[in-house]
Each structure stands twice: as C-alpha cells, then as structure tokens.
Amino acid sequence: MKKSLSVNSYFTLSGNVFGWRGILFGTAFWLALTFLPDSGAKNLFLVSASIGDGALISSSDGAKTVGRASFLPQGKRVSVRPRSGLETLAAGRTLRFGSETIFMIEEKGIVLYEGSLLYRTRKMGALLTLKSPEAEISLDGMGTVMLEVEPNGGL
C-alpha cells in the first residue's frame, strides 16, 4: 500500500513509509535537515547579464572572463572592465556593478575595493554586508541603494 509523507510542505515523499526502512529513512532525513550546516546559498550570485566587455576573475592562474549564467566565486577578485557592467541575481536580490568596479564575494558579504554598485531587494531579511577599504555597512529590508567607493576609501 502506497502512502505519502509531506515534509515541510515543500515536496512530497512517496513510497512505503511504514516499517523499519521508513523509520530509518525518516530518522536519517530528519537528522540531516537538523544538523547539516546551511548551504551558503545566501551569497551565491548568478551572473544574469554582462554589458560591454564584461568582467574578469583574477586568480593565481591568471584572469578568466566571467560568463553569463555562471556563479561568481567566493574569495576571488572580480574586475568589471571599462565601459562595461555586470548584473547578478541572488536570493531575492539584484546587484549591478558599474564600470571599473573591483570587488570580492565573501561568505558574509561583499568587499568593494573600487567603483560602484546598485543594490535592490524585494525581500525582508535579506541582509547584505558591504565593506570598502575604510567603511563597513549592513543593508537589511526592502528597497534600492546605489553606493560608490570614494577616493578616500569611504562609501
């Protein structure tokens, strides 16, 4: 007899959920959801548009062009080329990096070394921490803000 089990109302698990196999699977599934760390999807930025010459990712192997529909790596400098732009999407957020912007994605936020960005969120609780050479701010709530790193390192 087929039964179904609804888990957090996100998806339905179908199959035989009774007996020792069902209990074992249910326990393992519950433990995995409870004790596994967060996936870090909060700061996964997907490149949705690249305008002009796009951007480069600097690493020890050299520079690599940022491709559309790819995720920006954490811990590596990204440089937007002159007369170009980069648009990224993240969980409920849109970020647009302006021409000649240099930044790095970190686990907790973004480090903005030079240039500007436009940040828009339509979701409450979408906290973003931005750091520049001389300042650090946290953005929370819904709205839009445009920021630029000044010559003195402030925002």
mmCIF file of C-alpha atoms in Angstrom:
data_model
loop_
_atom_site.group_PDB
_atom_site.id
_atom_site.type_symbol
_atom_site.label_atom_id
_atom_site.label_comp_id
_atom_site.label_asym_id
_atom_site.label_seq_id
_atom_site.Cartn_x
_atom_site.Cartn_y
_atom_site.Cartn_z
ATOM 1 C CA MET A 1 0.000 0.000 0.000
ATOM 2 C CA LYS A 2 1.465 3.350 -1.062
ATOM 3 C CA LYS A 3 1.350 6.173 1.453
ATOM 4 C CA SER A 4 2.813 9.656 1.176
ATOM 5 C CA LEU A 5 4.570 11.805 3.708
ATOM 6 C CA SER A 6 4.640 15.593 3.403
ATOM 7 C CA VAL A 7 7.845 17.204 4.689
ATOM 8 C CA ASN A 8 7.714 20.972 5.435
ATOM 9 C CA SER A 9 5.090 21.275 2.657
ATOM 10 C CA TYR A 10 7.885 21.839 0.103
ATOM 11 C CA PHE A 11 7.756 18.428 -1.504
ATOM 12 C CA THR A 12 6.060 15.096 -1.085
ATOM 13 C CA LEU A 13 7.899 11.845 -0.478
ATOM 14 C CA SER A 14 6.038 8.866 -1.900
ATOM 15 C CA GLY A 15 6.601 5.249 -1.165
ATOM 16 C CA ASN A 16 6.320 2.798 1.683
ATOM 17 C CA VAL A 17 6.891 4.938 4.773
ATOM 18 C CA PHE A 18 5.983 2.268 7.308
ATOM 19 C CA GLY A 19 8.196 -0.434 8.698
ATOM 20 C CA TRP A 20 11.807 -0.300 9.794
ATOM 21 C CA ARG A 21 13.026 1.096 6.442
ATOM 22 C CA GLY A 22 10.612 4.010 6.638
ATOM 23 C CA ILE A 23 11.558 4.750 10.229
ATOM 24 C CA LEU A 24 15.273 4.539 9.410
ATOM 25 C CA PHE A 25 14.892 6.784 6.350
ATOM 26 C CA GLY A 26 12.742 9.289 8.252
ATOM 27 C CA THR A 27 15.222 9.478 11.118
ATOM 28 C CA ALA A 28 18.215 9.919 8.798
ATOM 29 C CA PHE A 29 16.354 12.547 6.775
ATOM 30 C CA TRP A 30 15.354 14.485 9.903
ATOM 31 C CA LEU A 31 18.910 14.346 11.318
ATOM 32 C CA ALA A 32 20.352 15.565 8.000
ATOM 33 C CA LEU A 33 17.959 18.517 7.862
ATOM 34 C CA THR A 34 18.577 19.360 11.507
ATOM 35 C CA PHE A 35 22.339 19.105 11.820
ATOM 36 C CA LEU A 36 23.804 19.814 8.391
ATOM 37 C CA PRO A 37 25.161 23.365 8.053
ATOM 38 C CA ASP A 38 23.461 25.973 5.896
ATOM 39 C CA SER A 39 24.304 25.529 2.223
ATOM 40 C CA GLY A 40 25.641 29.080 1.909
ATOM 41 C CA ALA A 41 23.159 29.920 -0.823
ATOM 42 C CA LYS A 42 22.727 33.325 0.748
ATOM 43 C CA ASN A 43 25.744 34.726 -1.081
ATOM 44 C CA LEU A 44 25.613 32.803 -4.336
ATOM 45 C CA PHE A 45 25.493 35.439 -7.059
ATOM 46 C CA LEU A 46 24.391 34.289 -10.507
ATOM 47 C CA VAL A 47 25.517 36.459 -13.420
ATOM 48 C CA SER A 48 22.366 37.361 -15.336
ATOM 49 C CA ALA A 49 23.776 39.999 -17.700
ATOM 50 C CA SER A 50 27.168 41.173 -18.852
ATOM 51 C CA ILE A 51 27.277 44.518 -20.630
ATOM 52 C CA GLY A 52 30.155 45.585 -22.885
ATOM 53 C CA ASP A 53 33.360 43.641 -22.292
ATOM 54 C CA GLY A 54 32.025 42.172 -19.040
ATOM 55 C CA ALA A 55 34.295 41.303 -16.144
ATOM 56 C CA LEU A 56 37.403 39.285 -15.275
ATOM 57 C CA ILE A 57 38.067 36.991 -12.321
ATOM 58 C CA SER A 58 41.624 37.321 -11.014
ATOM 59 C CA SER A 59 43.308 34.230 -9.599
ATOM 60 C CA SER A 60 46.779 32.733 -9.304
ATOM 61 C CA ASP A 61 46.235 31.026 -12.684
ATOM 62 C CA GLY A 62 45.604 34.366 -14.402
ATOM 63 C CA ALA A 63 42.456 36.209 -15.417
ATOM 64 C CA LYS A 64 39.313 34.424 -16.583
ATOM 65 C CA THR A 65 36.299 36.049 -18.241
ATOM 66 C CA VAL A 66 33.038 35.965 -16.277
ATOM 67 C CA GLY A 67 30.440 34.053 -18.262
ATOM 68 C CA ARG A 68 26.718 34.619 -18.317
ATOM 69 C CA ALA A 69 24.662 32.141 -16.243
ATOM 70 C CA SER A 70 27.637 31.340 -14.008
ATOM 71 C CA PHE A 71 28.103 31.881 -10.290
ATOM 72 C CA LEU A 72 30.681 34.364 -9.023
ATOM 73 C CA PRO A 73 33.336 32.573 -6.947
ATOM 74 C CA GLN A 74 33.946 33.475 -3.321
ATOM 75 C CA GLY A 75 37.352 34.755 -2.296
ATOM 76 C CA LYS A 76 38.491 35.927 -5.759
ATOM 77 C CA ARG A 77 38.673 39.478 -7.088
ATOM 78 C CA VAL A 78 36.269 40.373 -9.862
ATOM 79 C CA SER A 79 37.103 43.386 -12.058
ATOM 80 C CA VAL A 80 34.449 44.974 -14.266
ATOM 81 C CA ARG A 81 36.077 46.301 -17.428
ATOM 82 C CA PRO A 82 35.888 49.966 -18.567
ATOM 83 C CA ARG A 83 32.596 50.969 -20.226
ATOM 84 C CA SER A 84 31.066 47.669 -19.075
ATOM 85 C CA GLY A 85 28.723 46.377 -16.405
ATOM 86 C CA LEU A 86 27.699 43.217 -14.596
ATOM 87 C CA GLU A 87 24.288 42.240 -13.218
ATOM 88 C CA THR A 88 23.894 39.432 -10.717
ATOM 89 C CA LEU A 89 20.943 37.768 -9.039
ATOM 90 C CA ALA A 90 20.874 36.261 -5.564
ATOM 91 C CA ALA A 91 18.089 35.078 -3.252
ATOM 92 C CA GLY A 92 15.563 37.912 -3.638
ATOM 93 C CA ARG A 93 18.227 40.459 -4.618
ATOM 94 C CA THR A 94 19.681 42.126 -7.692
ATOM 95 C CA LEU A 95 23.146 43.695 -7.776
ATOM 96 C CA ARG A 96 24.523 45.753 -10.651
ATOM 97 C CA PHE A 97 28.222 46.516 -10.652
ATOM 98 C CA GLY A 98 29.307 49.589 -12.613
ATOM 99 C CA SER A 99 32.195 50.263 -14.933
ATOM 100 C CA GLU A 100 35.712 49.815 -13.486
ATOM 101 C CA THR A 101 34.424 48.224 -10.271
ATOM 102 C CA ILE A 102 36.646 45.820 -8.358
ATOM 103 C CA PHE A 103 35.027 43.601 -5.707
ATOM 104 C CA MET A 104 35.208 40.242 -3.968
ATOM 105 C CA ILE A 105 32.420 37.974 -2.724
ATOM 106 C CA GLU A 106 32.917 36.707 0.828
ATOM 107 C CA GLU A 107 30.892 34.289 2.927
ATOM 108 C CA LYS A 108 29.312 37.128 4.914
ATOM 109 C CA GLY A 109 29.029 39.795 2.197
ATOM 110 C CA ILE A 110 30.859 41.794 -0.460
ATOM 111 C CA VAL A 111 34.137 43.712 -0.305
ATOM 112 C CA LEU A 112 34.015 46.674 -2.694
ATOM 113 C CA TYR A 113 37.540 47.949 -3.450
ATOM 114 C CA GLU A 114 36.737 50.452 -6.231
ATOM 115 C CA GLY A 115 33.735 51.530 -8.246
ATOM 116 C CA SER A 116 30.006 51.455 -7.683
ATOM 117 C CA LEU A 117 27.036 49.154 -7.297
ATOM 118 C CA LEU A 118 23.269 49.313 -7.390
ATOM 119 C CA TYR A 119 21.567 47.002 -4.885
ATOM 120 C CA ARG A 120 17.866 46.166 -4.980
ATOM 121 C CA THR A 121 15.982 43.772 -2.748
ATOM 122 C CA ARG A 122 12.321 42.886 -2.578
ATOM 123 C CA LYS A 123 12.631 40.577 0.385
ATOM 124 C CA MET A 124 12.689 41.269 4.120
ATOM 125 C CA GLY A 125 15.545 39.641 5.977
ATOM 126 C CA ALA A 126 17.944 39.728 3.015
ATOM 127 C CA LEU A 127 20.918 41.066 4.984
ATOM 128 C CA LEU A 128 23.943 42.118 2.939
ATOM 129 C CA THR A 129 27.201 43.355 4.443
ATOM 130 C CA LEU A 130 29.297 45.666 2.280
ATOM 131 C CA LYS A 131 32.888 46.547 3.092
ATOM 132 C CA SER A 132 35.098 49.166 1.499
ATOM 133 C CA PRO A 133 38.721 49.991 2.384
ATOM 134 C CA GLU A 134 37.570 52.386 5.156
ATOM 135 C CA ALA A 135 33.911 51.567 5.892
ATOM 136 C CA GLU A 136 31.516 48.708 6.535
ATOM 137 C CA ILE A 137 27.714 48.794 6.363
ATOM 138 C CA SER A 138 24.921 46.240 6.644
ATOM 139 C CA LEU A 139 21.850 46.564 4.450
ATOM 140 C CA ASP A 140 18.599 44.929 5.527
ATOM 141 C CA GLY A 141 14.991 45.250 4.435
ATOM 142 C CA MET A 142 13.359 46.075 1.112
ATOM 143 C CA GLY A 143 14.488 48.885 -1.167
ATOM 144 C CA THR A 144 17.175 50.165 -3.502
ATOM 145 C CA VAL A 145 20.504 51.849 -2.820
ATOM 146 C CA MET A 146 23.382 52.999 -5.007
ATOM 147 C CA LEU A 147 26.866 53.106 -3.493
ATOM 148 C CA GLU A 148 30.277 54.234 -4.715
ATOM 149 C CA VAL A 149 33.704 53.880 -3.161
ATOM 150 C CA GLU A 150 35.175 57.347 -2.730
ATOM 151 C CA PRO A 151 38.896 58.140 -3.312
ATOM 152 C CA ASN A 152 39.442 58.167 0.479
ATOM 153 C CA GLY A 153 38.070 54.602 0.783
ATOM 154 C CA GLY A 154 34.680 55.509 2.259
ATOM 155 C CA LEU A 155 31.242 54.846 0.807
#
